[in-house]
Amino acid sequence: MSEVKSYLVGVFDDDDVLLAAIKNLREQGAKILEAFTPFPIHGIDPALGIKRSRLPQAAFMFGATGTTCALTLQISTLGFDWPMNIGGKAHLPFPSFIPVSFELTVLFAALGMVGTFLLASGLGPGSQKTVFDPRSSDDKFILVFDIEKNKQFSVEKLTEMIKATGASEVNIKDIVEKH
Amino acid sequence: MNVTSSVREPLVTGGKTWADITNDICRQVEGKPSKSWIIAFTFSVLLLGVGVFCVMYTWFVGIGVWGLNKTVGWAWDITNFVWWVGIGHAGTLISAILLLFRQKWRTSINRAAEAMTIFAVLCAASFILLHMGRPWLAHWALPLGNTYGSLWVNFNSPLVWDVFAISTYLTVSVVFWYIGLIPDLATIRDRATNKISRLIYGTMAFGWNGSAKDWSRFEAVSLVLAGLSTPLVLSVHTIVSMDFATSLVPGWHTTIFPPYFVAGAIFSGFAMVLTLMLITRKVFHLEDYITLAHVESMNKVITLTGSIVGVAYITEFFIAWYSGVEYESYAFINRATGPYWWSYLAMMTCNVFSPQLFWFRSVRRSILATFVISIVVNIGMWFERFVIIVTSLHRDYLPSSWAYFTPTWFDIGDYANSFGLFFTLFLLFSKFLPVINMAEVKAILKSAGDVQTGQATGNAKVKSNETVSHN
């Protein structure tokens, strides 16, 4: 089943104008669905009310898993499964275990974090997230409003409000959403 | 209002706008390959062909086709391995360490430098496989439960650490590089005019649409990956140096190896980045993005790391004498005055003397001089590894087994193979992927461009210096 949803798409030419517009429109009570920009903009997260990403915590957990796996592997194989006398060294030479433990910590943290990021953002080969305006990956800054969620304003009123904050154009975009 | 500080040189010149950046960088991805690209690519593939033949022959016959003998058991194979790994380090340094230090000039060169890292590490890995002699048994280096008994790999051995270090480094570098590519691939997808490139770049772009939420996560991932890559890159060459330092061979058994190897790696890597980028900027007309300010910054890093390397050479020599160990002193005197004196001289001239020319502003801002010195430095760094490996081995404790190593055509052919592989991959990259990180250069354009941009509409507010300073 699919349904058509309508969105208002405000196109801005400058990131600072966009930032001011976001603050202004949110103060007026408009609900912004998302902003789409060609590059990360400093200060857009608090303006849009986006919470700080918890990915670094995830990376730490993955890293800790990596350390544990590496130590378990080395201690169990060299220390217990088949202890060998290598140059008269102890069977559990912890200094020798540092390099491999470190490498696996980094490997697990990096892969785990990137995997979490791709999953959380729904990115991956074959994924096609909605592009409201293809110019948003070039030099335009896009603000998208769900018309249904901004019922308190008429479409004309909302368009006017967005224009007043400095948008160079405001378009209505219909997206077919599959369920 | 121009917000560029008069003290700092602009990093993007030519009055570019964001749209100009997209057009300039996408041009060579979307257009037909240029004549010079086709010639270079043909040459690289031919070189790779000759190299693959030599490698296949080496695998088929065994490493006896090299000039190795009982005394010198490691020569060009490990020299080339260390050389390529070292070259790879510059990419990670530029993308990770300079990110943490908030050096904006890295944005124009990080993409190509990271690509170079990956290709250089692949070349290095090819020598690990080659020097095993029986590459079909390469999995023996992994801690796999096996059918030959309960024996495991020896985690005391730096060679095993190397396996973990190099494979982690390659994986993390590829991931870091690819994550950075995603937004730019989306740009190419959104511009694509034909179905095939829309499909290919669309698939590679992972569905990216540049939403603020995704950018927020993207930035968190980039920062943590940079934080992880920084100790990683230092650990990799540290572990490579331990392949030598943990042995008891005079000339190898040296505690200063880790920092000395890392400095040398950055030194040669920056030189390779310069060699490649000076050609790329010329061929693709990217002079406005890779400016003289970039070249100068990189030359300063080369001077610094080159000087560290020089100090390390002298320290090694001093400690060899000061230790009072006869064998240690002899190893170093033999390096400088023995049968391999010419390689020691090449190393000293190329690595210690040549980068000092960059103290002159006119030299470090000259494209020609930089290009020549960048190649000289890499020749010198190759000789450094050759000096460390071969001259330390060829005269060991027992004078009756002293020997001399001479390369055969297969030593040279297998080395040529890595160049063929490296340049083929780099040329493919430079044609089909954006060589400059568009999103990052766009992000610094306002604060580091030579003119204030982005005020096309009358409503645009003039930004103050204050908002720029912490970008």
mmCIF file with all atom_site columns, N, CA and C in Angstrom, chain B residues 17-56:
data_model
loop_
_atom_site.group_PDB
_atom_site.id
_atom_site.type_symbol
_atom_site.label_atom_id
_atom_site.label_alt_id
_atom_site.label_comp_id
_atom_site.label_asym_id
_atom_site.label_entity_id
_atom_site.label_seq_id
_atom_site.pdbx_PDB_ins_code
_atom_site.Cartn_x
_atom_site.Cartn_y
_atom_site.Cartn_z
_atom_site.occupancy
_atom_site.B_iso_or_equiv
_atom_site.pdbx_formal_charge
_atom_site.auth_seq_id
_atom_site.auth_comp_id
_atom_site.auth_asym_id
_atom_site.auth_atom_id
_atom_site.pdbx_PDB_model_num
ATOM 1   N N  . THR B 1 17 ? 32.483 29.511  -5.534  1.00 0.00 ? 17 THR B N  1
ATOM 2   C CA . THR B 1 17 ? 31.257 29.339  -4.766  1.00 0.00 ? 17 THR B CA 1
ATOM 3   C C  . THR B 1 17 ? 31.096 27.844  -4.510  1.00 0.00 ? 17 THR B C  1
ATOM 4   N N  . TRP B 1 18 ? 30.080 27.497  -3.699  1.00 0.00 ? 18 TRP B N  1
ATOM 5   C CA . TRP B 1 18 ? 29.866 26.072  -3.421  1.00 0.00 ? 18 TRP B CA 1
ATOM 6   C C  . TRP B 1 18 ? 29.587 25.306  -4.705  1.00 0.00 ? 18 TRP B C  1
ATOM 7   N N  . ALA B 1 19 ? 28.785 25.935  -5.589  1.00 0.00 ? 19 ALA B N  1
ATOM 8   C CA . ALA B 1 19 ? 28.455 25.256  -6.846  1.00 0.00 ? 19 ALA B CA 1
ATOM 9   C C  . ALA B 1 19 ? 29.704 25.057  -7.697  1.00 0.00 ? 19 ALA B C  1
ATOM 10  N N  . ASP B 1 20 ? 30.623 26.040  -7.659  1.00 0.00 ? 20 ASP B N  1
ATOM 11  C CA . ASP B 1 20 ? 31.873 25.888  -8.413  1.00 0.00 ? 20 ASP B CA 1
ATOM 12  C C  . ASP B 1 20 ? 32.651 24.670  -7.929  1.00 0.00 ? 20 ASP B C  1
ATOM 13  N N  . ILE B 1 21 ? 32.659 24.480  -6.606  1.00 0.00 ? 21 ILE B N  1
ATOM 14  C CA . ILE B 1 21 ? 33.397 23.337  -6.050  1.00 0.00 ? 21 ILE B CA 1
ATOM 15  C C  . ILE B 1 21 ? 32.811 22.047  -6.603  1.00 0.00 ? 21 ILE B C  1
ATOM 16  N N  . THR B 1 22 ? 31.469 21.940  -6.546  1.00 0.00 ? 22 THR B N  1
ATOM 17  C CA . THR B 1 22 ? 30.830 20.728  -7.074  1.00 0.00 ? 22 THR B CA 1
ATOM 18  C C  . THR B 1 22 ? 31.217 20.520  -8.534  1.00 0.00 ? 22 THR B C  1
ATOM 19  N N  . ASN B 1 23 ? 31.098 21.600  -9.330  1.00 0.00 ? 23 ASN B N  1
ATOM 20  C CA . ASN B 1 23 ? 31.386 21.459  -10.761 1.00 0.00 ? 23 ASN B CA 1
ATOM 21  C C  . ASN B 1 23 ? 32.839 21.098  -11.018 1.00 0.00 ? 23 ASN B C  1
ATOM 22  N N  . ASP B 1 24 ? 33.741 21.773  -10.321 1.00 0.00 ? 24 ASP B N  1
ATOM 23  C CA . ASP B 1 24 ? 35.168 21.550  -10.584 1.00 0.00 ? 24 ASP B CA 1
ATOM 24  C C  . ASP B 1 24 ? 35.592 20.127  -10.241 1.00 0.00 ? 24 ASP B C  1
ATOM 25  N N  . ILE B 1 25 ? 35.072 19.599  -9.131  1.00 0.00 ? 25 ILE B N  1
ATOM 26  C CA . ILE B 1 25 ? 35.536 18.283  -8.697  1.00 0.00 ? 25 ILE B CA 1
ATOM 27  C C  . ILE B 1 25 ? 34.808 17.176  -9.468  1.00 0.00 ? 25 ILE B C  1
ATOM 28  N N  . CYS B 1 26 ? 33.522 17.404  -9.774  1.00 0.00 ? 26 CYS B N  1
ATOM 29  C CA . CYS B 1 26 ? 32.764 16.355  -10.471 1.00 0.00 ? 26 CYS B CA 1
ATOM 30  C C  . CYS B 1 26 ? 33.138 16.277  -11.942 1.00 0.00 ? 26 CYS B C  1
ATOM 31  N N  . ARG B 1 27 ? 33.759 17.332  -12.455 1.00 0.00 ? 27 ARG B N  1
ATOM 32  C CA . ARG B 1 27 ? 34.007 17.381  -13.899 1.00 0.00 ? 27 ARG B CA 1
ATOM 33  C C  . ARG B 1 27 ? 34.738 16.148  -14.386 1.00 0.00 ? 27 ARG B C  1
ATOM 34  N N  . GLN B 1 28 ? 35.836 15.802  -13.705 1.00 0.00 ? 28 GLN B N  1
ATOM 35  C CA . GLN B 1 28 ? 36.617 14.691  -14.258 1.00 0.00 ? 28 GLN B CA 1
ATOM 36  C C  . GLN B 1 28 ? 35.962 13.352  -13.974 1.00 0.00 ? 28 GLN B C  1
ATOM 37  N N  . VAL B 1 29 ? 35.044 13.313  -12.979 1.00 0.00 ? 29 VAL B N  1
ATOM 38  C CA . VAL B 1 29 ? 34.332 12.058  -12.723 1.00 0.00 ? 29 VAL B CA 1
ATOM 39  C C  . VAL B 1 29 ? 33.302 11.825  -13.821 1.00 0.00 ? 29 VAL B C  1
ATOM 40  N N  . GLU B 1 30 ? 32.653 12.926  -14.245 1.00 0.00 ? 30 GLU B N  1
ATOM 41  C CA . GLU B 1 30 ? 31.554 12.787  -15.194 1.00 0.00 ? 30 GLU B CA 1
ATOM 42  C C  . GLU B 1 30 ? 32.007 12.776  -16.644 1.00 0.00 ? 30 GLU B C  1
ATOM 43  N N  . GLY B 1 31 ? 33.128 13.436  -16.923 1.00 0.00 ? 31 GLY B N  1
ATOM 44  C CA . GLY B 1 31 ? 33.568 13.545  -18.312 1.00 0.00 ? 31 GLY B CA 1
ATOM 45  C C  . GLY B 1 31 ? 34.301 12.303  -18.789 1.00 0.00 ? 31 GLY B C  1
ATOM 46  N N  . LYS B 1 32 ? 34.679 12.336  -20.055 1.00 0.00 ? 32 LYS B N  1
ATOM 47  C CA . LYS B 1 32 ? 35.476 11.240  -20.614 1.00 0.00 ? 32 LYS B CA 1
ATOM 48  C C  . LYS B 1 32 ? 36.903 11.364  -20.094 1.00 0.00 ? 32 LYS B C  1
ATOM 49  N N  . PRO B 1 33 ? 37.603 10.261  -19.940 1.00 0.00 ? 33 PRO B N  1
ATOM 50  C CA . PRO B 1 33 ? 38.990 10.364  -19.468 1.00 0.00 ? 33 PRO B CA 1
ATOM 51  C C  . PRO B 1 33 ? 39.857 11.152  -20.450 1.00 0.00 ? 33 PRO B C  1
ATOM 52  N N  . SER B 1 34 ? 40.765 11.942  -19.889 1.00 0.00 ? 34 SER B N  1
ATOM 53  C CA . SER B 1 34 ? 41.625 12.752  -20.751 1.00 0.00 ? 34 SER B CA 1
ATOM 54  C C  . SER B 1 34 ? 42.698 11.878  -21.388 1.00 0.00 ? 34 SER B C  1
ATOM 55  N N  . LYS B 1 35 ? 43.339 12.454  -22.401 1.00 0.00 ? 35 LYS B N  1
ATOM 56  C CA . LYS B 1 35 ? 44.380 11.710  -23.114 1.00 0.00 ? 35 LYS B CA 1
ATOM 57  C C  . LYS B 1 35 ? 45.522 11.338  -22.166 1.00 0.00 ? 35 LYS B C  1
ATOM 58  N N  . SER B 1 36 ? 45.925 12.297  -21.347 1.00 0.00 ? 36 SER B N  1
ATOM 59  C CA . SER B 1 36 ? 47.060 12.025  -20.447 1.00 0.00 ? 36 SER B CA 1
ATOM 60  C C  . SER B 1 36 ? 46.691 10.915  -19.462 1.00 0.00 ? 36 SER B C  1
ATOM 61  N N  . TRP B 1 37 ? 45.417 10.875  -19.042 1.00 0.00 ? 37 TRP B N  1
ATOM 62  C CA . TRP B 1 37 ? 44.987 9.811   -18.133 1.00 0.00 ? 37 TRP B CA 1
ATOM 63  C C  . TRP B 1 37 ? 45.091 8.461   -18.831 1.00 0.00 ? 37 TRP B C  1
ATOM 64  N N  . ILE B 1 38 ? 44.629 8.408   -20.092 1.00 0.00 ? 38 ILE B N  1
ATOM 65  C CA . ILE B 1 38 ? 44.646 7.123   -20.813 1.00 0.00 ? 38 ILE B CA 1
ATOM 66  C C  . ILE B 1 38 ? 46.082 6.635   -20.995 1.00 0.00 ? 38 ILE B C  1
ATOM 67  N N  . ILE B 1 39 ? 46.976 7.567   -21.341 1.00 0.00 ? 39 ILE B N  1
ATOM 68  C CA . ILE B 1 39 ? 48.383 7.174   -21.530 1.00 0.00 ? 39 ILE B CA 1
ATOM 69  C C  . ILE B 1 39 ? 48.955 6.645   -20.216 1.00 0.00 ? 39 ILE B C  1
ATOM 70  N N  . ALA B 1 40 ? 48.719 7.402   -19.131 1.00 0.00 ? 40 ALA B N  1
ATOM 71  C CA . ALA B 1 40 ? 49.251 6.985   -17.829 1.00 0.00 ? 40 ALA B CA 1
ATOM 72  C C  . ALA B 1 40 ? 48.663 5.641   -17.401 1.00 0.00 ? 40 ALA B C  1
ATOM 73  N N  . PHE B 1 41 ? 47.376 5.474   -17.638 1.00 0.00 ? 41 PHE B N  1
ATOM 74  C CA . PHE B 1 41 ? 46.717 4.234   -17.233 1.00 0.00 ? 41 PHE B CA 1
ATOM 75  C C  . PHE B 1 41 ? 47.255 3.042   -18.033 1.00 0.00 ? 41 PHE B C  1
ATOM 76  N N  . THR B 1 42 ? 47.415 3.232   -19.337 1.00 0.00 ? 42 THR B N  1
ATOM 77  C CA . THR B 1 42 ? 47.963 2.153   -20.171 1.00 0.00 ? 42 THR B CA 1
ATOM 78  C C  . THR B 1 42 ? 49.341 1.744   -19.662 1.00 0.00 ? 42 THR B C  1
ATOM 79  N N  . PHE B 1 43 ? 50.152 2.755   -19.370 1.00 0.00 ? 43 PHE B N  1
ATOM 80  C CA . PHE B 1 43 ? 51.500 2.477   -18.898 1.00 0.00 ? 43 PHE B CA 1
ATOM 81  C C  . PHE B 1 43 ? 51.472 1.708   -17.573 1.00 0.00 ? 43 PHE B C  1
ATOM 82  N N  . SER B 1 44 ? 50.589 2.131   -16.665 1.00 0.00 ? 44 SER B N  1
ATOM 83  C CA . SER B 1 44 ? 50.498 1.457   -15.362 1.00 0.00 ? 44 SER B CA 1
ATOM 84  C C  . SER B 1 44 ? 50.050 0.011   -15.508 1.00 0.00 ? 44 SER B C  1
ATOM 85  N N  . VAL B 1 45 ? 49.048 -0.202  -16.376 1.00 0.00 ? 45 VAL B N  1
ATOM 86  C CA . VAL B 1 45 ? 48.544 -1.565  -16.551 1.00 0.00 ? 45 VAL B CA 1
ATOM 87  C C  . VAL B 1 45 ? 49.622 -2.455  -17.168 1.00 0.00 ? 45 VAL B C  1
ATOM 88  N N  . LEU B 1 46 ? 50.389 -1.890  -18.111 1.00 0.00 ? 46 LEU B N  1
ATOM 89  C CA . LEU B 1 46 ? 51.479 -2.669  -18.703 1.00 0.00 ? 46 LEU B CA 1
ATOM 90  C C  . LEU B 1 46 ? 52.513 -3.038  -17.644 1.00 0.00 ? 46 LEU B C  1
ATOM 91  N N  . LEU B 1 47 ? 52.838 -2.049  -16.820 1.00 0.00 ? 47 LEU B N  1
ATOM 92  C CA . LEU B 1 47 ? 53.802 -2.294  -15.743 1.00 0.00 ? 47 LEU B CA 1
ATOM 93  C C  . LEU B 1 47 ? 53.264 -3.366  -14.796 1.00 0.00 ? 47 LEU B C  1
ATOM 94  N N  . LEU B 1 48 ? 51.967 -3.266  -14.502 1.00 0.00 ? 48 LEU B N  1
ATOM 95  C CA . LEU B 1 48 ? 51.342 -4.253  -13.629 1.00 0.00 ? 48 LEU B CA 1
ATOM 96  C C  . LEU B 1 48 ? 51.401 -5.639  -14.275 1.00 0.00 ? 48 LEU B C  1
ATOM 97  N N  . GLY B 1 49 ? 51.194 -5.673  -15.587 1.00 0.00 ? 49 GLY B N  1
ATOM 98  C CA . GLY B 1 49 ? 51.250 -6.952  -16.307 1.00 0.00 ? 49 GLY B CA 1
ATOM 99  C C  . GLY B 1 49 ? 52.618 -7.605  -16.160 1.00 0.00 ? 49 GLY B C  1
ATOM 100 N N  . VAL B 1 50 ? 53.665 -6.820  -16.409 1.00 0.00 ? 50 VAL B N  1
ATOM 101 C CA . VAL B 1 50 ? 55.024 -7.346  -16.262 1.00 0.00 ? 50 VAL B CA 1
ATOM 102 C C  . VAL B 1 50 ? 55.236 -7.802  -14.812 1.00 0.00 ? 50 VAL B C  1
ATOM 103 N N  . GLY B 1 51 ? 54.747 -6.963  -13.880 1.00 0.00 ? 51 GLY B N  1
ATOM 104 C CA . GLY B 1 51 ? 54.908 -7.282  -12.463 1.00 0.00 ? 51 GLY B CA 1
ATOM 105 C C  . GLY B 1 51 ? 54.203 -8.562  -12.083 1.00 0.00 ? 51 GLY B C  1
ATOM 106 N N  . VAL B 1 52 ? 52.964 -8.728  -12.567 1.00 0.00 ? 52 VAL B N  1
ATOM 107 C CA . VAL B 1 52 ? 52.205 -9.937  -12.223 1.00 0.00 ? 52 VAL B CA 1
ATOM 108 C C  . VAL B 1 52 ? 52.930 -11.174 -12.750 1.00 0.00 ? 52 VAL B C  1
ATOM 109 N N  . PHE B 1 53 ? 53.523 -11.049 -13.938 1.00 0.00 ? 53 PHE B N  1
ATOM 110 C CA . PHE B 1 53 ? 54.304 -12.184 -14.454 1.00 0.00 ? 53 PHE B CA 1
ATOM 111 C C  . PHE B 1 53 ? 55.431 -12.527 -13.483 1.00 0.00 ? 53 PHE B C  1
ATOM 112 N N  . CYS B 1 54 ? 56.169 -11.502 -13.048 1.00 0.00 ? 54 CYS B N  1
ATOM 113 C CA . CYS B 1 54 ? 57.293 -11.737 -12.135 1.00 0.00 ? 54 CYS B CA 1
ATOM 114 C C  . CYS B 1 54 ? 56.807 -12.356 -10.819 1.00 0.00 ? 54 CYS B C  1
ATOM 115 N N  . VAL B 1 55 ? 55.672 -11.845 -10.308 1.00 0.00 ? 55 VAL B N  1
ATOM 116 C CA . VAL B 1 55 ? 55.148 -12.357 -9.049  1.00 0.00 ? 55 VAL B CA 1
ATOM 117 C C  . VAL B 1 55 ? 54.731 -13.818 -9.212  1.00 0.00 ? 55 VAL B C  1
ATOM 118 N N  . MET B 1 56 ? 54.046 -14.102 -10.317 1.00 0.00 ? 56 MET B N  1
ATOM 119 C CA . MET B 1 56 ? 53.610 -15.483 -10.559 1.00 0.00 ? 56 MET B CA 1
ATOM 120 C C  . MET B 1 56 ? 54.811 -16.416 -10.645 1.00 0.00 ? 56 MET B C  1
#
